[in-house]
Amino acid sequence: MKRNESHPAAVLLFGATGDLAKRKLYPALYSLYKQGILSHDFAVIGLARSPLTREEYHRRVKDSIARHSRFSLPGQEEWAAFAKHFFYQSLDIHDKAGFETLQTTLIQLDEHFSLKGNRIFYLSMAPDFFGLIAKNLHTAGLTRTNGWKRLVIEKPFGHDLSSAEQLNQEIREVFAEEEIYRIDHYLGKEMVQNIEVIRFANSIFEPVWNNRYIDNVQITSSETVGVEERGGYYEKAGALRDMVQNHILQMVAMVAMEPPSRLQTEAIRDEKVKVLRSLRRYEGDAVLQNVVSGQYTEGKIGEEIVPAYRQEAKVAPDSVTETYVAAKLMVDNFRWAGVPFYVRTGKRMAVKSTEITVQFKNPPMNLYFEKSGELGPNLLTIHIQPDEGMTLHLNAKRPGTAGGVFPIAMEVSKDSGIGYNSPEAYERLLHDILHGDTTNFTRWDEVAGAWEWVDPITQVLRDTGGKQLHFYAAGTMGPEAAHELLRKDGVDWWPLTPADRPCSPVKEGLPHEL
Ligand code: NAP
């Protein structure tokens, strides 16, 4: 077995005909196989209601790889070697007898592929089904095995604390906490995983990573797409629950956490939970002062006129669901007291981007202010998607004899130094599941901590019946109120387009190469 190769295992893929399986999971499995990381002793059993023959299933898997994989489709022989590991069973998860058939198939495959009884139950389905699937797996004996068993579940984990608790209780009746892999796919992203390394493997950042030197932190996750065909789901979720409760709070936790005592799963998760517990809770008026919610109206994305949220399919014409949220978070602990974490996320915004910008305080005395007119702050930006990399904005001497200061940007990007075909988030996460590493998955107390912060905000937004909703035209960077939220503190959002940054050499009219 190669050093990085996974252990033998059966992957039971519930939701095998769904969008996530097609766009992410099959390509990820194929990438791992291509790199020799996936053990040759593996079997995938696709499960969904659609009646498919094994050949039809293989065609779907092949088509998904052809369209979405970062590796090109294999030749006939290599494809046959990969496809022989894929099986399909039509199964309605309400059908108990179907689970018994599955157990029989699994026992046969276990022997045929020497899977050692190791089982991964990947639930790529609507969360309403998770409890029932866990129960039926248990009743049919699928969870009684000589090997290990792992349960993988997709977001959302509940829609508030109480539904999350109920769901957790249902799955904990069958699986132990360390067997549960709650996916937050942002934790599989290259640059999100890199936050920890940038912070704890460089001695230049940690000494200044606190309220003495940092002015504010800004986290943006903006999309240009609308709700697409997910209007039904989104109406019930909204941006706060769809993005902030999980991805955004996870990024806040990673930026703000204390160094773990050692690089071990539970030590890292312990530190993240402490951040979530330190978040200042907002209730009543404090919500309206610190949180801005918005909804997109008709607008223009590129050359295309796009409809308002209320005109999207499966969306109520008077919907008050938020498609945008901006908030000022305070982490009330010694390290971060007084440092605002401004976060924002939205659909149909002008730019597609996820990035974290740490703005440092100005030097104690500005020797250059009079000469340069404007000395920009130092910024560290971590680009998460679609670009991957980081930029450090510094001030330097203006070239030539005129004197003064001008901004320079030191950039590290995939193209400039890291330079490799970065794996997809799902590839990394599947790799971790196969290796039994739960570090990049959310532990129950992280999920609960995030809901505890989000729930009172949802409550206030709901109680105001949409009166607090700020409308913004599609194709903009969100409502004006979100800028006001920061201007009250004397700052504003840093532009996401590099050329628009105040400290961009481009804006200064200076050549890139000096
Ligand atoms: P989807 O396209 O609606 O797929 C749902 C799957 O469930 C289909 O394979 C469907 O197949 C199967 N199914 C539905 N009812 C069933 C039943 N009674 N018994 C057995 N199978 C049944 O959903 P998805 O977009 O793939 O999302 C799956 C999960 O991932 C959800 O929790 C979602 O929130 C999460 N997620 C998705 C994305 C994404 O980009 N798609 C991103 C993040 C998280 P049949 O109709 O053939 O039964």
Short mmCIF file of N, CA, C and O in Angstrom, two decimals, residues 370-492:
data_model
loop_
_atom_site.label_atom_id
_atom_site.label_comp_id
_atom_site.label_asym_id
_atom_site.label_seq_id
_atom_site.Cartn_x
_atom_site.Cartn_y
_atom_site.Cartn_z
N GLU A 370 2.29 63.94 5.16
CA GLU A 370 2.25 65.23 4.46
C GLU A 370 2.75 65.12 3.03
O GLU A 370 2.22 65.72 2.12
N LYS A 371 3.78 64.32 2.85
CA LYS A 371 4.35 64.20 1.51
C LYS A 371 3.45 63.40 0.58
O LYS A 371 3.20 63.77 -0.55
N SER A 372 2.97 62.27 1.07
CA SER A 372 2.26 61.38 0.15
C SER A 372 0.78 61.73 0.05
O SER A 372 0.13 61.37 -0.93
N GLY A 373 0.26 62.43 1.03
CA GLY A 373 -1.17 62.77 0.99
C GLY A 373 -2.00 61.61 1.49
O GLY A 373 -2.95 61.78 2.21
N GLU A 374 -1.64 60.40 1.14
CA GLU A 374 -2.44 59.26 1.59
C GLU A 374 -1.55 58.03 1.77
O GLU A 374 -0.96 57.54 0.82
N LEU A 375 -1.45 57.61 2.99
CA LEU A 375 -0.68 56.40 3.28
C LEU A 375 -1.69 55.29 3.57
O LEU A 375 -2.40 55.36 4.56
N GLY A 376 -1.79 54.33 2.66
CA GLY A 376 -2.77 53.26 2.86
C GLY A 376 -2.33 52.31 3.96
O GLY A 376 -1.15 52.18 4.24
N PRO A 377 -3.29 51.63 4.59
CA PRO A 377 -2.92 50.67 5.62
C PRO A 377 -2.32 49.40 5.00
O PRO A 377 -2.56 49.12 3.83
N ASN A 378 -1.59 48.66 5.78
CA ASN A 378 -1.15 47.35 5.32
C ASN A 378 -2.35 46.41 5.34
O ASN A 378 -3.14 46.43 6.29
N LEU A 379 -2.44 45.62 4.30
CA LEU A 379 -3.56 44.67 4.20
C LEU A 379 -2.99 43.30 3.86
O LEU A 379 -2.09 43.21 3.03
N LEU A 380 -3.52 42.28 4.48
CA LEU A 380 -3.22 40.92 4.04
C LEU A 380 -4.52 40.34 3.52
O LEU A 380 -5.49 40.21 4.27
N THR A 381 -4.55 40.01 2.24
CA THR A 381 -5.77 39.42 1.68
C THR A 381 -5.52 37.97 1.32
O THR A 381 -4.55 37.66 0.63
N ILE A 382 -6.39 37.11 1.83
CA ILE A 382 -6.31 35.69 1.48
C ILE A 382 -7.42 35.43 0.47
O ILE A 382 -8.60 35.62 0.78
N HIS A 383 -7.03 35.09 -0.75
CA HIS A 383 -8.01 34.85 -1.82
C HIS A 383 -8.40 33.38 -1.79
O HIS A 383 -7.55 32.51 -1.98
N ILE A 384 -9.67 33.12 -1.58
CA ILE A 384 -10.11 31.73 -1.44
C ILE A 384 -10.68 31.17 -2.73
O ILE A 384 -10.36 30.07 -3.15
N GLN A 385 -11.55 31.96 -3.38
CA GLN A 385 -12.06 31.55 -4.70
C GLN A 385 -12.63 32.75 -5.44
O GLN A 385 -13.04 33.70 -4.78
N PRO A 386 -12.67 32.78 -6.74
CA PRO A 386 -12.12 31.76 -7.64
C PRO A 386 -10.59 31.79 -7.69
O PRO A 386 -9.98 30.78 -8.00
N ASP A 387 -9.96 32.96 -7.40
CA ASP A 387 -8.50 32.96 -7.36
C ASP A 387 -8.05 32.34 -6.06
O ASP A 387 -8.73 32.46 -5.04
N GLU A 388 -6.90 31.70 -6.07
CA GLU A 388 -6.32 31.16 -4.83
C GLU A 388 -4.98 31.81 -4.65
O GLU A 388 -4.16 31.84 -5.57
N GLY A 389 -4.75 32.35 -3.47
CA GLY A 389 -3.45 32.97 -3.21
C GLY A 389 -3.57 33.99 -2.11
O GLY A 389 -4.55 34.02 -1.36
N MET A 390 -2.55 34.83 -2.00
CA MET A 390 -2.65 35.92 -1.02
C MET A 390 -1.89 37.13 -1.52
O MET A 390 -0.98 37.03 -2.35
N THR A 391 -2.30 38.29 -1.01
CA THR A 391 -1.67 39.55 -1.39
C THR A 391 -1.36 40.31 -0.12
O THR A 391 -2.21 40.42 0.77
N LEU A 392 -0.15 40.82 -0.05
CA LEU A 392 0.23 41.67 1.08
C LEU A 392 0.46 43.07 0.55
O LEU A 392 1.31 43.29 -0.32
N HIS A 393 -0.34 44.01 1.03
CA HIS A 393 -0.22 45.40 0.57
C HIS A 393 0.70 46.16 1.52
O HIS A 393 0.44 46.21 2.73
N LEU A 394 1.76 46.72 0.95
CA LEU A 394 2.74 47.46 1.74
C LEU A 394 2.88 48.86 1.17
O LEU A 394 2.37 49.16 0.08
N ASN A 395 3.60 49.71 1.85
CA ASN A 395 3.92 51.04 1.32
C ASN A 395 5.41 51.07 1.00
O ASN A 395 6.22 50.51 1.74
N ALA A 396 5.77 51.74 -0.08
CA ALA A 396 7.18 51.83 -0.46
C ALA A 396 7.49 53.23 -0.98
O ALA A 396 6.56 54.03 -1.22
N LYS A 397 8.74 53.48 -1.18
CA LYS A 397 9.14 54.80 -1.70
C LYS A 397 8.66 54.96 -3.14
O LYS A 397 8.81 54.04 -3.95
N ARG A 398 8.07 56.10 -3.43
CA ARG A 398 7.67 56.36 -4.81
C ARG A 398 8.94 56.44 -5.67
O ARG A 398 9.88 57.16 -5.30
N PRO A 399 8.97 55.71 -6.76
CA PRO A 399 10.20 55.70 -7.56
C PRO A 399 10.51 57.09 -8.12
O PRO A 399 9.60 57.87 -8.38
N GLY A 400 11.74 57.34 -8.30
CA GLY A 400 12.14 58.62 -8.90
C GLY A 400 12.57 59.60 -7.83
O GLY A 400 12.84 59.24 -6.68
N THR A 401 12.59 60.85 -8.21
CA THR A 401 13.15 61.87 -7.32
C THR A 401 12.09 62.67 -6.57
O THR A 401 12.39 63.44 -5.68
N ALA A 402 10.80 62.47 -6.95
CA ALA A 402 9.74 63.29 -6.34
C ALA A 402 9.55 62.97 -4.86
O ALA A 402 9.07 63.79 -4.09
N GLY A 403 9.93 61.78 -4.45
CA GLY A 403 9.76 61.38 -3.05
C GLY A 403 8.33 60.94 -2.76
O GLY A 403 7.50 60.85 -3.67
N GLY A 404 8.06 60.69 -1.50
CA GLY A 404 6.71 60.26 -1.10
C GLY A 404 6.57 58.74 -1.09
O GLY A 404 7.52 58.00 -1.31
N VAL A 405 5.35 58.34 -0.84
CA VAL A 405 5.07 56.92 -0.62
C VAL A 405 4.08 56.44 -1.67
O VAL A 405 3.19 57.19 -2.07
N PHE A 406 4.24 55.21 -2.09
CA PHE A 406 3.20 54.65 -2.95
C PHE A 406 3.00 53.18 -2.59
O PHE A 406 3.87 52.55 -1.98
N PRO A 407 1.81 52.65 -2.91
CA PRO A 407 1.49 51.29 -2.46
C PRO A 407 2.05 50.22 -3.39
O PRO A 407 2.05 50.39 -4.61
N ILE A 408 2.52 49.15 -2.79
CA ILE A 408 2.92 48.00 -3.60
C ILE A 408 2.18 46.77 -3.08
O ILE A 408 1.76 46.73 -1.92
N ALA A 409 2.01 45.81 -3.95
CA ALA A 409 1.30 44.60 -3.56
C ALA A 409 2.18 43.40 -3.84
O ALA A 409 2.66 43.23 -4.96
N MET A 410 2.43 42.60 -2.82
CA MET A 410 3.19 41.36 -3.02
C MET A 410 2.18 40.23 -3.16
O MET A 410 1.38 40.01 -2.25
N GLU A 411 2.24 39.57 -4.28
CA GLU A 411 1.21 38.56 -4.54
C GLU A 411 1.78 37.16 -4.63
O GLU A 411 2.84 36.96 -5.21
N VAL A 412 1.06 36.22 -4.05
CA VAL A 412 1.38 34.81 -4.26
C VAL A 412 0.12 34.18 -4.81
O VAL A 412 -0.95 34.27 -4.18
N SER A 413 0.20 33.63 -5.97
CA SER A 413 -1.01 33.01 -6.52
C SER A 413 -0.64 31.63 -7.05
O SER A 413 0.53 31.28 -7.13
N LYS A 414 -1.67 30.91 -7.39
CA LYS A 414 -1.48 29.56 -7.93
C LYS A 414 -0.53 29.61 -9.13
O LYS A 414 0.31 28.76 -9.31
N ASP A 415 -0.67 30.71 -9.90
CA ASP A 415 0.15 30.81 -11.11
C ASP A 415 1.56 31.27 -10.82
O ASP A 415 2.48 31.05 -11.58
N SER A 416 1.75 31.98 -9.69
CA SER A 416 3.05 32.59 -9.48
C SER A 416 4.03 31.73 -8.69
O SER A 416 5.21 31.82 -8.86
N GLY A 417 3.55 30.93 -7.78
CA GLY A 417 4.53 30.22 -6.98
C GLY A 417 4.09 28.83 -6.62
O GLY A 417 4.83 27.86 -6.71
N ILE A 418 2.82 28.73 -6.25
CA ILE A 418 2.32 27.43 -5.80
C ILE A 418 2.26 26.51 -7.01
O ILE A 418 2.66 25.36 -6.95
N GLY A 419 1.73 27.06 -8.11
CA GLY A 419 1.78 26.48 -9.44
C GLY A 419 1.42 25.01 -9.60
O GLY A 419 2.17 24.24 -10.17
N TYR A 420 0.28 24.59 -9.17
CA TYR A 420 -0.12 23.22 -9.49
C TYR A 420 -1.63 23.17 -9.62
O TYR A 420 -2.33 24.11 -9.26
N ASN A 421 -2.10 22.09 -10.20
CA ASN A 421 -3.52 21.93 -10.46
C ASN A 421 -4.21 21.59 -9.15
O ASN A 421 -4.31 20.44 -8.75
N SER A 422 -4.68 22.62 -8.47
CA SER A 422 -5.20 22.47 -7.11
C SER A 422 -6.40 21.53 -7.05
O SER A 422 -7.34 21.67 -7.83
N PRO A 423 -6.40 20.57 -6.12
CA PRO A 423 -7.53 19.66 -6.06
C PRO A 423 -8.81 20.38 -5.66
O PRO A 423 -8.77 21.41 -5.01
N GLU A 424 -9.93 19.83 -6.02
CA GLU A 424 -11.23 20.36 -5.64
C GLU A 424 -11.45 20.10 -4.16
O GLU A 424 -10.92 19.13 -3.61
N ALA A 425 -12.31 20.94 -3.54
CA ALA A 425 -12.59 20.76 -2.11
C ALA A 425 -13.09 19.35 -1.81
O ALA A 425 -12.64 18.70 -0.85
N TYR A 426 -13.98 18.84 -2.66
CA TYR A 426 -14.55 17.52 -2.38
C TYR A 426 -13.52 16.40 -2.48
O TYR A 426 -13.64 15.36 -1.85
N GLU A 427 -12.51 16.64 -3.29
CA GLU A 427 -11.45 15.65 -3.43
C GLU A 427 -10.68 15.54 -2.10
O GLU A 427 -10.43 14.44 -1.60
N ARG A 428 -10.35 16.71 -1.55
CA ARG A 428 -9.64 16.72 -0.27
C ARG A 428 -10.49 16.12 0.84
O ARG A 428 -10.01 15.37 1.67
N LEU A 429 -11.78 16.46 0.83
CA LEU A 429 -12.65 15.98 1.90
C LEU A 429 -12.85 14.47 1.81
O LEU A 429 -12.79 13.76 2.82
N LEU A 430 -13.04 13.96 0.58
CA LEU A 430 -13.18 12.51 0.42
C LEU A 430 -11.90 11.79 0.85
O LEU A 430 -11.94 10.73 1.48
N HIS A 431 -10.79 12.40 0.51
CA HIS A 431 -9.50 11.85 0.93
C HIS A 431 -9.46 11.73 2.45
O HIS A 431 -9.07 10.70 3.01
N ASP A 432 -9.88 12.79 3.15
CA ASP A 432 -9.86 12.78 4.61
C ASP A 432 -10.81 11.72 5.18
O ASP A 432 -10.50 11.05 6.16
N ILE A 433 -11.99 11.60 4.53
CA ILE A 433 -12.96 10.61 5.02
C ILE A 433 -12.37 9.21 4.88
O ILE A 433 -12.42 8.39 5.79
N LEU A 434 -11.75 8.95 3.74
CA LEU A 434 -11.16 7.62 3.51
C LEU A 434 -10.02 7.34 4.49
O LEU A 434 -9.74 6.20 4.82
N HIS A 435 -9.36 8.41 4.95
CA HIS A 435 -8.25 8.24 5.89
C HIS A 435 -8.68 8.39 7.35
O HIS A 435 -7.85 8.31 8.25
N GLY A 436 -9.97 8.67 7.56
CA GLY A 436 -10.46 8.77 8.94
C GLY A 436 -10.02 10.03 9.65
O GLY A 436 -9.87 10.04 10.88
N ASP A 437 -9.82 11.13 8.90
CA ASP A 437 -9.38 12.38 9.52
C ASP A 437 -10.55 13.36 9.56
O ASP A 437 -11.01 13.84 8.52
N THR A 438 -11.03 13.67 10.76
CA THR A 438 -12.23 14.52 10.88
C THR A 438 -11.91 16.01 11.09
O THR A 438 -12.81 16.81 11.31
N THR A 439 -10.64 16.38 10.98
CA THR A 439 -10.24 17.77 11.27
C THR A 439 -11.04 18.78 10.46
O THR A 439 -11.48 19.80 10.99
N ASN A 440 -11.21 18.52 9.17
CA ASN A 440 -11.86 19.50 8.31
C ASN A 440 -13.37 19.28 8.17
O ASN A 440 -13.97 19.59 7.14
N PHE A 441 -13.95 18.76 9.23
CA PHE A 441 -15.40 18.57 9.28
C PHE A 441 -15.88 19.20 10.59
O PHE A 441 -15.10 19.34 11.54
N THR A 442 -17.15 19.59 10.63
CA THR A 442 -17.60 20.33 11.82
C THR A 442 -18.09 19.39 12.91
O THR A 442 -18.92 18.51 12.67
N ARG A 443 -17.53 19.60 14.11
CA ARG A 443 -17.93 18.80 15.26
C ARG A 443 -19.27 19.34 15.75
O ARG A 443 -19.61 20.50 15.51
N TRP A 444 -20.01 18.52 16.48
CA TRP A 444 -21.35 18.91 16.90
C TRP A 444 -21.34 20.24 17.67
O TRP A 444 -22.17 21.12 17.42
N ASP A 445 -20.38 20.45 18.58
CA ASP A 445 -20.45 21.69 19.36
C ASP A 445 -20.14 22.92 18.50
O ASP A 445 -20.56 24.03 18.84
N GLU A 446 -19.45 22.75 17.38
CA GLU A 446 -19.26 23.88 16.45
C GLU A 446 -20.60 24.22 15.78
O GLU A 446 -20.96 25.39 15.65
N VAL A 447 -21.31 23.18 15.35
CA VAL A 447 -22.61 23.40 14.70
C VAL A 447 -23.55 24.09 15.69
O VAL A 447 -24.20 25.10 15.37
N ALA A 448 -23.59 23.56 16.92
CA ALA A 448 -24.50 24.12 17.92
C ALA A 448 -24.12 25.57 18.25
O ALA A 448 -24.98 26.45 18.32
N GLY A 449 -22.82 25.82 18.40
CA GLY A 449 -22.35 27.18 18.72
C GLY A 449 -22.74 28.17 17.63
O GLY A 449 -23.13 29.31 17.93
N ALA A 450 -22.66 27.74 16.39
CA ALA A 450 -23.01 28.63 15.28
C ALA A 450 -24.51 28.92 15.28
O ALA A 450 -24.94 30.06 15.10
N TRP A 451 -25.32 27.89 15.53
CA TRP A 451 -26.77 28.13 15.59
C TRP A 451 -27.13 29.04 16.76
O TRP A 451 -28.04 29.87 16.66
N GLU A 452 -26.43 28.89 17.87
CA GLU A 452 -26.73 29.75 19.04
C GLU A 452 -26.53 31.22 18.69
O GLU A 452 -27.23 32.08 19.19
N TRP A 453 -25.55 31.51 17.83
CA TRP A 453 -25.32 32.90 17.42
C TRP A 453 -26.35 33.34 16.39
O TRP A 453 -26.87 34.46 16.42
N VAL A 454 -26.70 32.45 15.48
CA VAL A 454 -27.58 32.80 14.36
C VAL A 454 -29.06 32.90 14.77
O VAL A 454 -29.78 33.80 14.33
N ASP A 455 -29.51 32.00 15.63
CA ASP A 455 -30.95 31.91 15.94
C ASP A 455 -31.59 33.22 16.40
O ASP A 455 -32.64 33.61 15.87
N PRO A 456 -31.00 33.95 17.36
CA PRO A 456 -31.66 35.20 17.79
C PRO A 456 -31.74 36.23 16.66
O PRO A 456 -32.67 37.03 16.60
N ILE A 457 -30.77 36.17 15.73
CA ILE A 457 -30.79 37.11 14.61
C ILE A 457 -31.96 36.74 13.67
O ILE A 457 -32.73 37.60 13.25
N THR A 458 -32.07 35.45 13.37
CA THR A 458 -33.17 35.00 12.51
C THR A 458 -34.50 35.43 13.13
O THR A 458 -35.41 35.88 12.43
N GLN A 459 -34.58 35.26 14.45
CA GLN A 459 -35.82 35.58 15.15
C GLN A 459 -36.20 37.06 14.94
O GLN A 459 -37.33 37.39 14.58
N VAL A 460 -35.22 37.95 15.12
CA VAL A 460 -35.50 39.38 14.97
C VAL A 460 -35.87 39.70 13.52
O VAL A 460 -36.84 40.43 13.25
N LEU A 461 -35.13 39.12 12.56
CA LEU A 461 -35.44 39.39 11.15
C LEU A 461 -36.86 38.92 10.83
O LEU A 461 -37.60 39.57 10.10
N ARG A 462 -37.22 37.77 11.41
CA ARG A 462 -38.56 37.24 11.15
C ARG A 462 -39.62 38.14 11.80
O ARG A 462 -40.62 38.49 11.20
N ASP A 463 -39.35 38.56 13.05
CA ASP A 463 -40.33 39.39 13.78
C ASP A 463 -40.60 40.72 13.07
O ASP A 463 -41.69 41.26 13.18
N THR A 464 -39.60 41.24 12.38
CA THR A 464 -39.81 42.55 11.73
C THR A 464 -40.56 42.37 10.39
O THR A 464 -40.85 43.36 9.73
N GLY A 465 -40.84 41.12 10.04
CA GLY A 465 -41.66 40.84 8.85
C GLY A 465 -41.14 41.47 7.57
O GLY A 465 -41.92 41.85 6.68
N GLY A 466 -39.85 41.62 7.46
CA GLY A 466 -39.27 42.12 6.21
C GLY A 466 -39.09 43.63 6.19
O GLY A 466 -38.57 44.18 5.22
N LYS A 467 -39.50 44.32 7.26
CA LYS A 467 -39.39 45.79 7.24
C LYS A 467 -37.93 46.24 7.22
O LYS A 467 -37.61 47.33 6.80
N GLN A 468 -37.05 45.38 7.71
CA GLN A 468 -35.63 45.74 7.78
C GLN A 468 -34.89 45.39 6.48
O GLN A 468 -33.70 45.64 6.36
N LEU A 469 -35.61 44.77 5.52
CA LEU A 469 -34.95 44.27 4.32
C LEU A 469 -34.53 45.43 3.41
O LEU A 469 -35.33 46.29 3.10
N HIS A 470 -33.26 45.43 2.99
CA HIS A 470 -32.77 46.49 2.10
C HIS A 470 -32.63 45.89 0.71
O HIS A 470 -31.92 44.89 0.53
N PHE A 471 -33.26 46.51 -0.26
CA PHE A 471 -33.20 45.96 -1.62
C PHE A 471 -31.95 46.48 -2.33
O PHE A 471 -31.50 47.59 -2.07
N TYR A 472 -31.38 45.64 -3.16
CA TYR A 472 -30.22 46.05 -3.96
C TYR A 472 -30.38 45.51 -5.38
O TYR A 472 -30.95 44.43 -5.57
N ALA A 473 -29.93 46.29 -6.34
CA ALA A 473 -30.06 45.85 -7.73
C ALA A 473 -29.08 44.71 -8.00
O ALA A 473 -27.93 44.77 -7.55
N ALA A 474 -29.52 43.69 -8.69
CA ALA A 474 -28.62 42.61 -9.10
C ALA A 474 -27.44 43.23 -9.85
O ALA A 474 -27.61 44.20 -10.60
N GLY A 475 -26.25 42.70 -9.61
CA GLY A 475 -25.07 43.22 -10.31
C GLY A 475 -24.37 44.33 -9.53
O GLY A 475 -23.42 44.92 -10.04
N THR A 476 -24.83 44.59 -8.30
CA THR A 476 -24.14 45.59 -7.46
C THR A 476 -23.48 44.85 -6.29
O THR A 476 -23.61 43.63 -6.17
N MET A 477 -22.83 45.60 -5.42
CA MET A 477 -22.16 44.95 -4.28
C MET A 477 -23.05 44.95 -3.03
O MET A 477 -22.55 44.92 -1.90
N GLY A 478 -24.37 44.99 -3.21
CA GLY A 478 -25.27 44.89 -2.07
C GLY A 478 -25.85 46.24 -1.70
O GLY A 478 -25.53 47.26 -2.33
N PRO A 479 -26.71 46.26 -0.68
CA PRO A 479 -27.41 47.51 -0.35
C PRO A 479 -26.50 48.57 0.25
O PRO A 479 -25.47 48.23 0.88
N GLU A 480 -26.89 49.82 0.11
CA GLU A 480 -26.14 50.94 0.65
C GLU A 480 -25.97 50.78 2.18
O GLU A 480 -24.94 51.13 2.75
N ALA A 481 -27.00 50.23 2.81
CA ALA A 481 -26.96 50.08 4.28
C ALA A 481 -25.75 49.26 4.74
O ALA A 481 -25.24 49.44 5.85
N ALA A 482 -25.27 48.36 3.87
CA ALA A 482 -24.12 47.53 4.24
C ALA A 482 -22.84 48.37 4.25
O ALA A 482 -21.90 48.08 4.98
N HIS A 483 -22.80 49.41 3.44
CA HIS A 483 -21.66 50.34 3.46
C HIS A 483 -21.76 51.24 4.69
O HIS A 483 -20.78 51.50 5.37
N GLU A 484 -23.00 51.65 4.97
CA GLU A 484 -23.23 52.50 6.15
C GLU A 484 -22.79 51.79 7.43
O GLU A 484 -22.24 52.40 8.35
N LEU A 485 -23.03 50.50 7.47
CA LEU A 485 -22.67 49.70 8.65
C LEU A 485 -21.19 49.89 9.00
O LEU A 485 -20.81 49.99 10.17
N LEU A 486 -20.35 49.97 7.97
CA LEU A 486 -18.91 50.13 8.19
C LEU A 486 -18.52 51.60 8.34
O LEU A 486 -17.65 51.94 9.13
N ARG A 487 -19.22 52.46 7.56
CA ARG A 487 -18.86 53.88 7.61
C ARG A 487 -19.09 54.46 9.00
O ARG A 487 -18.39 55.38 9.42
N LYS A 488 -20.07 53.90 9.72
CA LYS A 488 -20.30 54.34 11.11
C LYS A 488 -19.02 54.20 11.93
O LYS A 488 -18.79 54.91 12.88
N ASP A 489 -18.19 53.21 11.53
CA ASP A 489 -16.93 52.94 12.24
C ASP A 489 -15.75 53.61 11.54
O ASP A 489 -14.59 53.34 11.88
N GLY A 490 -16.03 54.40 10.51
CA GLY A 490 -14.95 55.11 9.82
C GLY A 490 -14.18 54.26 8.83
O GLY A 490 -13.06 54.59 8.44
N VAL A 491 -14.75 53.14 8.40
CA VAL A 491 -14.08 52.30 7.39
C VAL A 491 -15.09 51.97 6.27
O VAL A 491 -16.24 52.38 6.33
N ASP A 492 -14.63 51.25 5.27
CA ASP A 492 -15.55 50.76 4.23
C ASP A 492 -15.02 49.41 3.74
O ASP A 492 -13.88 49.04 4.03
#
